[in-house]
Structure formats: structure tokens, C-alpha cells
Coordinates of C-alpha atoms in Angstrom, one line a residue:
M1060 CA -64.8 98.6 -45.2
G1061 CA -66.3 95.4 -43.7
E1062 CA -63.9 93.2 -45.7
S1063 CA -60.8 95.2 -44.5
V1064 CA -62.0 94.9 -40.9
Y1065 CA -62.5 91.2 -41.3
R1066 CA -59.1 90.6 -43.1
K1067 CA -56.8 92.6 -40.8
P1068 CA -57.3 90.6 -37.6
V1069 CA -57.1 87.3 -39.6
A1070 CA -53.8 88.4 -41.2
V1071 CA -52.4 89.4 -37.8
F1072 CA -53.5 86.1 -36.3
V1073 CA -51.9 84.0 -39.0
A1074 CA -48.7 86.1 -38.9
C1075 CA -48.4 85.6 -35.1
L1076 CA -48.9 81.9 -35.4
F1077 CA -46.2 81.5 -38.0
A1078 CA -43.9 83.7 -36.0
A1079 CA -44.5 81.4 -33.0
L1080 CA -43.6 78.4 -35.3
C1081 CA -40.3 80.0 -36.4
A1082 CA -39.4 80.7 -32.7
L1083 CA -40.3 77.1 -31.7
V1084 CA -38.3 75.6 -34.6
L1085 CA -35.2 77.7 -33.9
H1086 CA -35.5 76.6 -30.3
A1087 CA -35.7 73.0 -31.4
A1088 CA -32.8 73.2 -33.9
P1089 CA -29.7 71.3 -32.6
A1090 CA -26.6 73.3 -31.7
P1091 CA -23.4 72.3 -33.5
S1092 CA -21.4 69.9 -31.3
G1093 CA -18.2 69.6 -33.3
A1094 CA -18.5 65.8 -33.2
P1095 CA -16.1 63.7 -35.3
K1096 CA -17.3 62.8 -38.8
L1097 CA -18.5 59.4 -39.7
R1098 CA -16.9 57.4 -42.5
I1099 CA -19.4 55.0 -44.1
A1100 CA -18.6 51.8 -46.0
S1101 CA -21.1 49.3 -47.2
L1102 CA -21.4 45.7 -48.3
P1103 CA -23.3 45.1 -51.5
A1104 CA -26.9 43.9 -51.0
T1105 CA -26.5 40.4 -49.7
A1106 CA -28.7 37.4 -49.2
P1107 CA -30.5 37.0 -45.9
T1108 CA -28.4 33.8 -45.2
L1109 CA -25.3 35.9 -44.4
S1110 CA -24.6 35.5 -40.7
A1111 CA -23.9 38.4 -38.4
E1112 CA -20.8 36.7 -37.0
Q1113 CA -19.2 36.8 -40.4
V1114 CA -19.6 40.5 -40.6
V1115 CA -19.1 41.6 -37.0
Y1116 CA -15.9 39.7 -36.4
G1117 CA -14.2 41.1 -39.5
A1118 CA -14.4 38.2 -41.9
L1119 CA -15.9 40.5 -44.6
D1120 CA -14.1 43.8 -43.8
A1121 CA -12.2 43.7 -47.1
S1122 CA -15.6 43.5 -49.0
F1123 CA -16.8 46.8 -47.5
V1124 CA -16.8 49.6 -50.1
P1125 CA -16.2 53.1 -48.8
G1126 CA -18.7 55.7 -50.0
N1127 CA -18.9 59.4 -50.2
S1128 CA -22.7 59.5 -49.4
P1129 CA -23.7 60.5 -45.8
Y1130 CA -26.6 58.0 -46.1
T1131 CA -27.0 54.3 -45.4
P1132 CA -30.1 53.5 -47.5
N1133 CA -31.9 50.2 -47.1
A1134 CA -32.5 47.8 -49.9
A1135 CA -35.8 46.3 -51.2
D1136 CA -36.2 42.6 -50.4
T1137 CA -32.7 42.1 -48.8
R1138 CA -30.9 43.5 -45.7
R1139 CA -27.9 45.7 -46.0
W1140 CA -24.7 45.9 -43.9
Y1141 CA -22.7 49.1 -43.2
R1142 CA -19.5 49.7 -41.3
L1143 CA -19.2 53.1 -39.6
A1144 CA -16.1 54.7 -38.1
T1145 CA -15.0 58.1 -36.9
D1146 CA -12.2 60.2 -38.4
R1147 CA -10.8 61.0 -34.9
D1148 CA -11.0 59.8 -31.3
W1149 CA -14.0 60.9 -29.3
N1150 CA -13.0 63.5 -26.7
A1151 CA -16.2 65.2 -25.7
A1152 CA -17.3 65.5 -22.1
S1153 CA -20.4 63.3 -22.6
P1154 CA -20.5 60.0 -24.4
P1155 CA -21.4 59.8 -28.1
V1156 CA -24.9 58.9 -29.4
L1157 CA -25.4 57.3 -32.8
S1158 CA -28.8 58.1 -34.3
F1159 CA -30.5 57.3 -37.5
T1160 CA -33.1 59.5 -39.3
G1161 CA -35.5 58.4 -42.0
A1162 CA -35.7 54.8 -40.7
T1163 CA -39.4 54.8 -39.8
Y1164 CA -40.7 51.2 -39.5
I1165 CA -37.3 49.7 -40.6
R1166 CA -35.5 47.5 -38.1
I1167 CA -31.9 48.4 -37.4
T1168 CA -29.4 46.4 -35.5
V1169 CA -26.2 48.1 -34.2
Y1170 CA -23.1 46.1 -33.2
A1171 CA -20.9 48.6 -31.2
P1172 CA -17.6 48.1 -29.5
P1173 CA -16.2 46.8 -27.2
G1174 CA -18.5 43.8 -27.0
Y1175 CA -20.3 44.1 -30.3
Q1176 CA -23.4 42.7 -28.8
P1177 CA -26.5 43.3 -31.0
E1178 CA -28.8 46.2 -30.0
G1179 CA -32.0 46.3 -31.9
L1180 CA -33.6 49.6 -32.8
W1181 CA -37.2 49.8 -34.1
F1182 CA -39.6 52.7 -34.4
A1183 CA -42.6 50.7 -33.1
Q1184 CA -40.7 49.0 -30.2
T1185 CA -42.9 48.9 -27.0
E1186 CA -40.9 46.6 -24.8
G1187 CA -38.3 47.8 -22.3
I1188 CA -37.4 51.2 -21.0
H1189 CA -36.7 53.8 -23.6
R1190 CA -34.0 56.4 -22.9
F1191 CA -34.7 58.5 -26.0
S1192 CA -37.8 59.5 -27.9
R1193 CA -38.7 58.0 -31.3
H1194 CA -37.6 61.2 -33.1
H1195 CA -34.5 59.2 -34.2
L1196 CA -33.5 55.6 -33.7
A1197 CA -30.5 56.1 -31.3
V1198 CA -28.0 54.1 -29.3
Q1199 CA -25.3 55.3 -26.9
L1200 CA -21.7 54.4 -27.8
P1201 CA -18.7 54.0 -25.4
Q1202 CA -17.0 57.1 -24.1
D1203 CA -13.6 55.9 -25.3
L1204 CA -14.6 55.4 -28.9
R1205 CA -11.4 55.6 -31.0
A1206 CA -10.8 56.7 -34.6
G1207 CA -11.3 53.9 -37.1
Q1208 CA -12.9 51.6 -34.5
P1209 CA -15.7 49.9 -36.5
I1210 CA -19.4 50.0 -35.7
Y1211 CA -21.4 47.5 -37.7
V1212 CA -25.0 48.3 -38.7
E1213 CA -27.5 45.9 -40.2
I1214 CA -30.6 47.5 -41.8
A1215 CA -33.5 45.3 -42.6
S1216 CA -35.2 45.2 -46.0
D1217 CA -38.3 47.1 -46.9
S1218 CA -40.5 47.6 -50.0
F1219 CA -39.1 51.0 -50.6
T1220 CA -35.6 52.4 -50.6
R1221 CA -35.2 55.2 -48.0
Q1222 CA -32.4 57.6 -47.4
I1223 CA -31.3 56.7 -43.8
K1224 CA -28.8 59.1 -42.4
P1225 CA -26.5 58.1 -39.4
T1226 CA -25.4 61.0 -37.2
L1227 CA -22.9 61.2 -34.3
T1228 CA -23.8 63.6 -31.5
D1229 CA -22.6 64.0 -27.9
M1230 CA -25.1 63.0 -25.3
A1231 CA -25.8 66.5 -23.9
H1232 CA -26.7 68.0 -27.2
Y1233 CA -28.7 65.0 -28.3
Q1234 CA -30.8 65.0 -25.1
A1235 CA -31.4 68.8 -25.4
E1236 CA -32.6 68.3 -29.0
D1237 CA -34.7 65.3 -28.1
L1238 CA -36.4 67.2 -25.2
A1239 CA -37.2 70.1 -27.5
H1240 CA -38.7 67.6 -30.0
V1241 CA -40.9 66.0 -27.4
R1242 CA -42.1 69.4 -26.2
L1243 CA -43.0 70.5 -29.8
T1244 CA -44.8 67.2 -30.8
T1245 CA -46.6 67.2 -27.5
L1246 CA -47.7 70.8 -27.9
F1247 CA -49.0 70.3 -31.5
A1248 CA -50.8 67.0 -30.6
S1249 CA -52.3 68.6 -27.4
V1250 CA -53.7 71.5 -29.5
Q1251 CA -55.3 69.1 -31.9
F1252 CA -56.7 67.0 -29.1
T1253 CA -58.1 70.0 -27.4
M1254 CA -59.9 71.2 -30.5
I1255 CA -61.3 67.7 -31.1
L1256 CA -62.5 67.6 -27.5
A1257 CA -64.1 71.0 -27.9
A1258 CA -65.9 69.8 -31.1
M1259 CA -67.1 66.7 -29.2
C1260 CA -68.6 68.9 -26.5
L1261 CA -70.4 70.9 -29.2
W1262 CA -71.6 67.7 -30.9
L1263 CA -73.1 66.4 -27.6
V1264 CA -75.2 69.5 -27.5
L1265 CA -76.0 70.2 -31.2
R1266 CA -75.6 66.7 -32.8
D1267 CA -74.6 68.4 -36.0
R1268 CA -73.3 66.2 -38.8
V1269 CA -70.6 68.7 -39.8
L1270 CA -69.1 68.3 -36.3
S1271 CA -69.1 64.5 -36.7
Y1272 CA -67.1 64.8 -39.9
F1273 CA -64.6 67.2 -38.2
I1274 CA -64.2 64.9 -35.2
G1275 CA -63.7 61.9 -37.5
Y1276 CA -61.1 63.4 -39.9
A1277 CA -59.2 65.4 -37.2
T1278 CA -59.0 62.3 -35.0
F1279 CA -57.7 60.1 -37.8
Q1280 CA -55.2 62.8 -38.8
L1281 CA -54.0 63.1 -35.2
V1282 CA -53.5 59.3 -35.0
Y1283 CA -51.7 59.4 -38.3
Q1284 CA -49.4 62.2 -37.1
M1285 CA -48.7 60.3 -33.8
L1286 CA -48.0 57.1 -35.8
M1287 CA -45.4 58.9 -38.0
S1288 CA -43.8 60.4 -34.9
G1289 CA -44.0 57.2 -33.0
E1290 CA -45.5 58.8 -29.9
I1291 CA -48.7 56.8 -30.1
Y1292 CA -46.7 53.7 -29.1
E1293 CA -46.0 55.3 -25.7
L1294 CA -49.8 55.6 -25.0
P1295 CA -51.9 52.9 -23.3
G1296 CA -53.1 50.5 -26.0
G1297 CA -50.5 51.7 -28.5
S1298 CA -49.0 48.2 -28.6
L1299 CA -52.2 47.0 -30.3
L1300 CA -51.1 48.9 -33.4
V1301 CA -47.6 47.3 -33.6
P1302 CA -48.7 44.3 -35.6
L1303 CA -50.0 46.6 -38.3
G1304 CA -46.5 48.0 -38.9
T1305 CA -46.5 50.3 -41.9
R1306 CA -50.2 49.5 -42.6
A1307 CA -51.2 51.6 -39.6
P1308 CA -50.3 55.1 -40.9
W1309 CA -51.6 54.2 -44.4
L1310 CA -54.9 53.0 -42.9
F1311 CA -55.6 56.2 -40.9
A1312 CA -54.4 58.4 -43.7
T1313 CA -56.8 56.6 -46.1
L1314 CA -59.8 56.8 -43.6
S1315 CA -59.2 60.5 -42.9
A1316 CA -59.3 61.5 -46.6
P1317 CA -63.1 60.8 -47.3
L1318 CA -64.1 62.2 -43.9
S1319 CA -62.1 65.4 -44.7
M1320 CA -63.8 65.8 -48.0
S1321 CA -67.2 65.2 -46.4
F1322 CA -66.4 67.8 -43.9
I1323 CA -65.4 70.3 -46.6
L1324 CA -68.6 69.7 -48.5
E1325 CA -70.7 70.3 -45.4
F1326 CA -68.7 73.0 -43.7
C1327 CA -68.1 75.2 -46.8
D1328 CA -71.7 74.6 -48.1
L1329 CA -70.3 73.5 -51.5
R1330 CA -73.5 71.8 -52.5
E1331 CA -75.3 75.1 -52.5
I1332 CA -72.5 77.4 -53.7
T1333 CA -70.7 75.1 -56.2
P1334 CA -73.1 72.3 -56.9
K1335 CA -71.3 70.8 -59.9
A1336 CA -67.9 70.7 -58.3
A1337 CA -69.4 69.4 -55.1
K1338 CA -71.1 66.5 -56.9
I1339 CA -67.8 65.4 -58.5
M1340 CA -66.1 65.8 -55.2
G1341 CA -68.7 63.6 -53.6
W1342 CA -68.0 60.8 -56.0
M1343 CA -64.2 61.2 -55.5
R1344 CA -64.5 60.1 -51.9
W1345 CA -65.5 56.5 -52.7
P1346 CA -62.2 55.1 -54.1
F1347 CA -60.7 55.6 -50.7
L1348 CA -62.9 52.9 -49.2
P1349 CA -61.6 50.0 -51.4
A1350 CA -58.1 51.4 -50.8
A1351 CA -58.6 51.0 -47.1
L1352 CA -59.6 47.4 -47.6
L1353 CA -56.6 46.7 -49.9
I1354 CA -54.3 47.9 -47.2
W1355 CA -55.1 44.7 -45.2
M1356 CA -54.0 42.4 -48.1
P1357 CA -50.6 40.7 -47.6
F1358 CA -49.3 42.2 -50.9
A1359 CA -50.3 45.8 -50.1
V1360 CA -47.2 47.0 -48.3
R1361 CA -45.0 45.5 -51.0
T1362 CA -46.8 46.9 -54.0
N1363 CA -45.4 50.2 -55.3
T1364 CA -48.2 50.5 -57.8
L1365 CA -50.9 50.6 -55.1
V1366 CA -49.0 53.1 -53.0
N1367 CA -48.2 55.3 -56.0
S1368 CA -51.9 55.1 -57.1
F1369 CA -53.1 56.2 -53.6
N1370 CA -50.6 59.1 -53.5
L1371 CA -51.7 60.2 -57.0
W1372 CA -55.4 60.0 -56.2
F1373 CA -54.8 61.8 -52.9
M1374 CA -53.1 64.6 -54.7
V1375 CA -55.9 64.8 -57.3
T1376 CA -58.7 64.9 -54.7
S1377 CA -56.7 67.5 -52.7
I1378 CA -56.3 69.8 -55.7
W1379 CA -59.9 69.4 -56.7
S1380 CA -61.1 70.1 -53.2
L1381 CA -58.9 73.1 -52.9
G1382 CA -60.2 74.5 -56.3
A1383 CA -63.8 74.0 -55.1
V1384 CA -63.2 75.8 -51.8
I1385 CA -61.4 78.7 -53.7
L1386 CA -64.4 78.9 -56.0
A1387 CA -66.8 79.0 -53.1
A1388 CA -64.7 81.7 -51.4
L1389 CA -64.8 83.8 -54.6
R1390 CA -68.6 83.4 -54.5
H1391 CA -68.6 85.0 -51.0
G1392 CA -68.8 81.8 -49.0
R1393 CA -67.9 82.8 -45.5
Q1394 CA -67.1 79.3 -44.3
A1395 CA -65.0 78.6 -47.4
R1396 CA -62.8 81.6 -46.4
F1397 CA -62.3 80.1 -42.9
F1398 CA -61.3 76.8 -44.4
L1399 CA -58.9 78.4 -46.9
I1400 CA -57.1 80.2 -44.0
A1401 CA -56.9 76.9 -42.1
W1402 CA -56.0 74.6 -45.0
M1403 CA -53.6 76.6 -47.3
P1404 CA -50.6 76.3 -44.9
Q1405 CA -51.1 72.6 -44.6
V1406 CA -51.3 72.2 -48.4
M1407 CA -48.2 74.2 -49.0
L1408 CA -46.2 72.3 -46.4
T1409 CA -47.4 69.0 -47.8
L1410 CA -46.2 69.9 -51.3
L1411 CA -42.8 71.0 -49.9
R1412 CA -42.6 67.7 -48.0
V1413 CA -43.3 65.7 -51.2
L1414 CA -40.6 67.7 -53.1
Q1415 CA -38.1 67.1 -50.3
I1416 CA -38.8 63.3 -50.5
L1417 CA -38.6 63.2 -54.3
L1418 CA -35.4 65.2 -54.4
K1419 CA -34.0 63.1 -51.5
L1420 CA -33.0 66.2 -49.5
D1421 CA -32.4 66.3 -45.8
L1422 CA -35.5 67.2 -43.7
P1423 CA -35.0 70.7 -42.2
P1424 CA -36.5 71.4 -38.8
W1425 CA -38.8 74.1 -40.1
L1426 CA -40.3 71.5 -42.5
E1427 CA -40.3 68.6 -40.0
Y1428 CA -42.2 70.6 -37.5
G1429 CA -44.1 72.7 -40.0
Y1430 CA -46.5 70.0 -41.0
P1431 CA -47.8 69.1 -37.5
F1432 CA -47.9 72.8 -36.8
T1433 CA -50.1 73.4 -39.8
M1434 CA -52.4 70.5 -38.7
A1435 CA -52.7 72.1 -35.2
F1436 CA -53.2 75.5 -36.8
S1437 CA -55.9 74.0 -39.1
C1438 CA -57.7 72.5 -36.2
V1439 CA -57.7 75.9 -34.3
V1440 CA -59.0 77.9 -37.3
V1441 CA -61.6 75.3 -38.3
T1442 CA -62.8 75.2 -34.7
I1443 CA -63.2 79.0 -34.8
G1444 CA -65.1 78.5 -38.0
L1445 CA -67.3 75.9 -36.4
A1446 CA -68.0 78.2 -33.5
D1447 CA -68.9 80.9 -36.0
L1448 CA -71.2 78.5 -37.9
S1449 CA -72.9 77.5 -34.6
L1450 CA -73.3 81.1 -33.6
R1451 CA -75.0 81.9 -36.9
A1452 CA -77.2 78.8 -36.7
R1453 CA -78.2 79.9 -33.2
R1454 CA -79.0 83.4 -34.4
E1455 CA -81.1 82.0 -37.2
R1456 CA -82.9 79.6 -34.8
D1457 CA -83.5 82.5 -32.3
M1458 CA -84.8 84.6 -35.2
A1459 CA -87.1 81.8 -36.3
H1460 CA -88.4 81.5 -32.8
H1461 CA -88.9 85.2 -32.6
L1462 CA -90.8 85.3 -35.9
A1463 CA -92.9 82.4 -34.8
D1464 CA -94.0 84.1 -31.6
H1465 CA -94.2 87.8 -32.8
D1466 CA -96.4 89.7 -35.1
A1467 CA -94.5 90.5 -38.3
L1468 CA -96.1 94.0 -38.6
T1469 CA -95.9 95.4 -35.1
G1470 CA -93.2 93.2 -33.5
V1471 CA -95.3 92.4 -30.4
L1472 CA -96.5 88.9 -29.5
N1473 CA -98.9 87.2 -31.9
R1474 CA -102.2 85.7 -30.7
R1475 CA -100.8 82.1 -30.3
A1476 CA -97.9 83.3 -28.2
L1477 CA -99.9 85.7 -26.0
V1478 CA -102.4 83.0 -25.2
R1479 CA -99.6 80.6 -24.2
R1480 CA -97.9 83.3 -22.1
L1481 CA -101.2 84.2 -20.5
H1482 CA -101.7 80.6 -19.3
A1483 CA -98.2 80.7 -17.8
A1484 CA -98.8 84.1 -16.2
I1485 CA -102.1 82.9 -14.6
A1486 CA -100.3 79.8 -13.2
D1487 CA -97.5 81.9 -11.8
A1488 CA -99.9 84.4 -10.2
R1489 CA -101.8 81.6 -8.4
L1490 CA -98.5 80.0 -7.3
H1491 CA -97.3 83.3 -5.7
N1492 CA -100.8 84.4 -4.6
E1493 CA -100.5 87.7 -6.6
P1494 CA -103.1 89.6 -8.6
L1495 CA -103.1 89.8 -12.4
A1496 CA -104.9 92.2 -14.7
L1497 CA -105.6 92.1 -18.4
L1498 CA -106.1 95.1 -20.8
F1499 CA -108.0 94.5 -24.0
L1500 CA -107.3 97.4 -26.4
D1501 CA -109.0 98.3 -29.7
M1502 CA -108.2 101.3 -32.0
D1503 CA -111.2 103.5 -32.6
H1504 CA -112.5 103.9 -36.2
F1505 CA -109.5 102.1 -37.6
K1506 CA -111.4 100.8 -40.7
S1507 CA -112.0 104.4 -41.8
V1508 CA -108.2 105.0 -41.7
N1509 CA -107.6 102.1 -44.1
D1510 CA -110.5 103.2 -46.3
R1511 CA -109.4 106.9 -46.5
Y1512 CA -105.6 106.7 -46.4
G1513 CA -104.8 103.2 -47.6
H1514 CA -103.4 100.1 -45.9
Q1515 CA -99.8 101.4 -45.8
V1516 CA -100.9 104.3 -43.7
G1517 CA -103.0 102.0 -41.6
D1518 CA -100.0 99.7 -41.0
A1519 CA -97.9 102.7 -40.0
C1520 CA -100.6 103.7 -37.5
L1521 CA -100.7 100.1 -36.1
R1522 CA -96.9 100.1 -35.6
A1523 CA -97.0 103.6 -33.9
V1524 CA -99.8 102.6 -31.6
A1525 CA -98.2 99.3 -30.6
E1526 CA -94.9 101.1 -29.8
A1527 CA -96.7 103.8 -27.7
I1528 CA -98.6 101.1 -25.7
A1529 CA -95.4 99.2 -25.0
D1530 CA -93.6 102.4 -23.9
E1531 CA -96.3 102.9 -21.2
L1532 CA -96.1 99.4 -19.8
R1533 CA -93.9 98.3 -16.9
P1534 CA -90.8 96.1 -17.5
T1535 CA -92.7 93.1 -16.2
D1536 CA -95.7 93.6 -18.5
W1537 CA -96.0 92.3 -22.0
L1538 CA -98.1 93.1 -25.1
G1539 CA -99.6 91.1 -27.9
R1540 CA -101.6 91.6 -31.0
Y1541 CA -104.9 89.7 -30.7
G1542 CA -106.0 90.4 -34.3
G1543 CA -106.6 93.3 -36.6
E1544 CA -106.4 96.5 -34.6
E1545 CA -106.9 94.7 -31.3
F1546 CA -104.2 94.3 -28.6
V1547 CA -103.9 92.5 -25.3
A1548 CA -101.7 93.7 -22.5
C1549 CA -101.0 91.4 -19.5
L1550 CA -100.1 93.2 -16.2
P1551 CA -98.7 90.6 -13.7
G1552 CA -99.0 91.7 -10.1
A1553 CA -101.4 94.6 -11.0
S1554 CA -104.5 95.3 -8.9
H1555 CA -107.6 96.9 -10.3
D1556 CA -106.4 100.4 -9.4
N1557 CA -103.0 99.7 -10.9
A1558 CA -104.6 98.5 -14.1
M1559 CA -106.9 101.5 -14.4
H1560 CA -104.0 103.8 -13.9
I1561 CA -101.8 102.2 -16.5
G1562 CA -104.8 102.0 -18.9
E1563 CA -105.5 105.7 -18.4
R1564 CA -101.9 106.5 -19.1
I1565 CA -102.0 104.5 -22.4
R1566 CA -105.3 106.2 -23.4
H1567 CA -103.8 109.7 -22.9
R1568 CA -100.6 108.7 -24.8
I1569 CA -102.6 107.5 -27.8
E1570 CA -104.9 110.4 -27.7
T1571 CA -102.0 112.8 -28.1
L1572 CA -100.1 110.6 -30.6
Q1573 CA -99.5 112.0 -34.1
V1574 CA -98.7 109.4 -36.8
H1575 CA -96.8 110.6 -39.9
S1576 CA -96.9 108.4 -43.0
R1577 CA -96.8 109.1 -46.7
G1578 CA -97.2 112.8 -46.3
T1579 CA -100.2 112.4 -44.0
T1580 CA -100.5 113.2 -40.3
L1581 CA -103.3 111.7 -38.4
Q1582 CA -104.4 111.1 -34.8
T1583 CA -106.4 108.2 -33.4
T1584 CA -107.9 107.1 -30.1
I1585 CA -108.2 103.8 -28.3
S1586 CA -110.8 102.0 -26.2
M1587 CA -109.9 99.6 -23.4
G1588 CA -111.5 96.9 -21.3
V1589 CA -110.0 95.8 -18.0
A1590 CA -110.5 92.4 -16.3
I1591 CA -108.9 91.0 -13.1
L1592 CA -108.0 87.4 -12.5
G1593 CA -110.7 85.8 -10.2
D1594 CA -110.8 82.6 -8.2
Q1595 CA -109.0 79.3 -8.8
T1596 CA -111.5 78.3 -11.4
D1597 CA -110.9 81.4 -13.6
T1598 CA -109.3 80.5 -17.0
A1599 CA -107.4 82.5 -19.6
D1600 CA -110.3 82.3 -22.0
E1601 CA -112.7 83.6 -19.4
L1602 CA -110.3 86.4 -18.5
I1603 CA -110.0 87.5 -22.1
A1604 CA -113.8 87.2 -22.6
R1605 CA -114.4 89.5 -19.6
A1606 CA -111.9 92.1 -20.8
D1607 CA -113.5 91.9 -24.3
A1608 CA -116.9 92.5 -22.8
A1609 CA -115.6 95.5 -20.9
L1610 CA -114.1 96.8 -24.2
Y1611 CA -117.5 96.4 -25.9
R1612 CA -119.0 98.5 -23.1
A1613 CA -116.3 101.2 -23.7
K1614 CA -117.2 101.3 -27.4
L1615 CA -120.9 101.7 -26.6
D1616 CA -120.2 104.5 -24.1
G1617 CA -118.5 106.6 -26.8
R1618 CA -115.0 105.2 -27.3
N1619 CA -111.7 106.7 -26.2
R1620 CA -112.2 105.5 -22.7
I1621 CA -111.4 102.6 -20.3
V1622 CA -114.0 100.4 -18.7
A1623 CA -113.6 97.8 -16.1
H1624 CA -115.6 94.6 -16.2
S1625 CA -118.4 94.3 -13.6
P1626 CA -118.6 94.0 -10.6
F1627 CA -116.2 97.0 -10.8
A1628 CA -117.6 100.3 -11.8
A1629 CA -116.8 101.8 -15.2
T1630 CA -114.8 105.0 -15.5
G1631 CA -115.4 107.1 -18.6
H1632 CA -113.9 110.3 -20.2

């Protein structure tokens, strides 16, 4: 029953979030504009000494080879030239926009009519005023673009060949799509930042190591995501990351991995639940540190082996971590279940993204926005898990404090706690110039109960008597077990007459109390001594001693009675 109650709201929560993703992606998907199609021709990969004037002014037009592919891929180690042209004249109401997808950190130069002046496009560009976001590298073309009119494009070299796709869109549709993109990326980044900020506030109070790991890996993942979207270069200080180029996202991805694994180990309590898998997982974090150092080497960005090795190790560690978390969840690890809910969507979207890259397919909007969505979703769910973990830790702490201050048998204050509270009550009474009374209570003939019926019946009798005494006290009074069958009740604000009245009420309640335990019904009585706080020199120890002396007098006078300490007269029954 408990499991079904737990799973149902979680399933509804996940379903609602993914429904929201679908709605946002559909809203972000561009509407068809009916734009003319681009015809793409390319020059073979040429040496860098080829001048732009030779290409732009038509000297090499005969060397361009038409292609059927919609892509303009870059080349490794050399730049490439493309000539683009439309199949019909541009006749839309708004001017055309030429955009390139898949050109992250690759410089593109566009030579467009009528002047064919170079216009540089770069993902990490920070100078000047940007008309569009960094979703695509885009440039506006003339409104009177004619069919067959050439547009020359120079794509810089890179270590890896990428499928760069040019697209022609009218300005109105492109700006609508661009605005929707900015809204989505801002939304996902804002959610992640808010969750990180909430975790930082918790860390300032709790100083918990698991919160440190979460803040670290979530921050690095957020920076990585903003580097891949380019939005980080719009922020103050973003220009400092420009010299790193492609090293920047690799660096933050490498640093986030070991912190993520450390967080999983702590958050899911894997060292306790799955110790062997956790030990291996702990060792698997260390190769990321030399990888982070290698990224700074000049050869790093041009070494496919290093990149492929990092990707392979990242996949291995992810699969191992996922297996360890699943095993912990199967062993009833509550936090592991939280993390599975948070992490599984991100793992699935990551695998789909890798397949899309390997198969060289176009990036659909649901996958493009799905990955940052799952990162934001993961932060939300993990933050909920952290709150749940903090709540359980607080409950355990409160329980520990309660057990430290309360008697395990009767549930009332223990001797150490009652003495501490008595000191505070005396100081408060003197501060407000109010009276304070103390009752010292002792069960009559309790040893004979233990001897005759056994300690279990005696314990039941102690619990029943403690509960009966507490029921007769006022809300401001409190009760503690001084030792054995002795109890102390503190009565703040009570005068001598008030204390005697409360004591008599307790005595009568105990006298008529019937205790049922292990097939036995028994009755007991109680004797009490009363002491009243004296002058400014009176101490807690002296107050207890006077109440104890009055109790001793009650015992001598025949038990089952209440006696006030001299100079007050004793009252007996």
C-alpha cells in the first residue's frame, strides 16, 4: 500500500513534466515558410593559401561541384569553400536569413550579394551587437535575392568533420523561432540555477558534503550546457572563456563527471548499500583528473584518440554508476529511487543524442531541447531528494536530542535534563519576579512490586504513574524522572497553595489508578514533598534538597500524603 501511494504521485509528476516538454517543443518548432530551396556546390578541400578574391569574384566557379547533400561539412586541417544559390527568386514579405546548424566553434565567413563583403560568423563571438541568438549562425541576405545568384561560404578547418546544414528562412519565421529558443534555454537554465541557489542556501546552514557535491556538479553541468548553447558568452565575464575555444565545454564536462559520481556515492548511500560497486565507482573517478589536465595541452583538441577515449570512459562510468544506483534501489535505497527518477530521462536522451550524431541525422527539436530539459528536471527531482534527506536527518537529530533528554522507559525528562531545565526555570522566575514550586514524588512500596510481580510489571507501573502525573499537571509545568521510582515536577508561577492543590490532585489520581500488566491488576500510592523557591541565594540543589526532605517526612508520617517543607505546615491524609 505504501509503495503504491509513493509511486502514484511520482508517476503523475513525471508525466506532467514531460507533457510540459512536449508542449514547449511544439511551440518552439518552426513553422514551414515555403522558402526557396538552396542548391549547394563545393570546391574540393583546398590549401589555406587559396585567396578569397579568387573564389568570390568567380575565378573558380567552374571548379565547384554540385552536390545532392543538404550539408556543407567542414574538413579537418583545411578550410572548405561552398557556393549556395536559390532555385527561384526571393518573393517573401520579409528578407531572407541564411543560417547554419551544427557549426559550434567553427568559424564561417559569408560573402553575399550585392557587395560580397565578408561577414564573419562565430559561435563564441562577443564583439559588436548581435541581432540573433547563438542557436544558429545566421546572416541576413538582401530582399531582392535572385535565383542562381551565388552566395559564397568559407568554413574553417577543425579537428573533426561535422555535418553543417545551411537553411534559408524568411526573417519573420526565423525571429519567431529564435525567440522561442531563447525562452526555452532561459527557462531550463533558470530552473537549474534556482535549484543550485536553493542547495547553496541549504549548504550555508547544514554544511553537508553531499550538498557541496551537488552544487559542484550541477554548476559545471549548467556552465557546460550554456557553453554548448553559446548563451554564456552573453553574460558578464563570458569573454574570458573565449580563448579556450572548444576546450571550455570539454573542461567543464570533465570536471562535472567526478563530482557527479561523488554525489551519487554520498546521496544514494552506495558505500553502505552496495559497498563493492561503490568502491569500484570511487576508483573510476580518478582518470577524469588527468583528462582535465590533458585538455590544456596544445595537441588535445586535435587528437581524436583522446576525445574518443574520454567519451568511452564517460559511457563506461555512466553505465556502471547507473547499475550501482539500480542495485541500491532494488535493495530499498530511498535516495537511490529519487536519483533514478531524476537521472533516467537524462541517460536516455544522452544515448539518443549520441545515436543521432553517429548516424549523422538532423537534430529534431524534441531532442535538441530534451537534453537541457532533462538536466533541469534532474536538478528539480534531486533537490526534492536533498530536501527529503535533510528532513530525515533533522528528524533523526531531533530524535537523538529527545532520547538524550528523556527517560527511555517513561518518556519524561531524565535527571540531567530536568536539573538543566530547573536552573533555567529558577532564572526565569527571578527575572519576572514570579513564584516557583517543586514537587518531589516517590512511589510507595515500589520494591515490593518488583519483587512480587517482576520488573516488567514494575516498568508498566512506572509508565502508568508517569502518564497519570503528567495528565494532572498544567501546560506550563513539566515532569522528570529523578531516579528509580522518584519523579520531580516543576511548577512555574505556582504558589504554595497552588502546589499543594496540584499535589493533592496527583495523589488522588494515583490512589485510584489501576495498572493492568501481564494478567495482573495492581494499585499503588505516592508520597510527595513540596518546596517553594526562596530568596535570591536559593539554588536548584537546595530547592531539590528541601523537597526531598519534605518527601522523607511524608514517608515517615505514613505515606500516601503530601508534605510541605518547613516553615510551611504539613498536610496529611
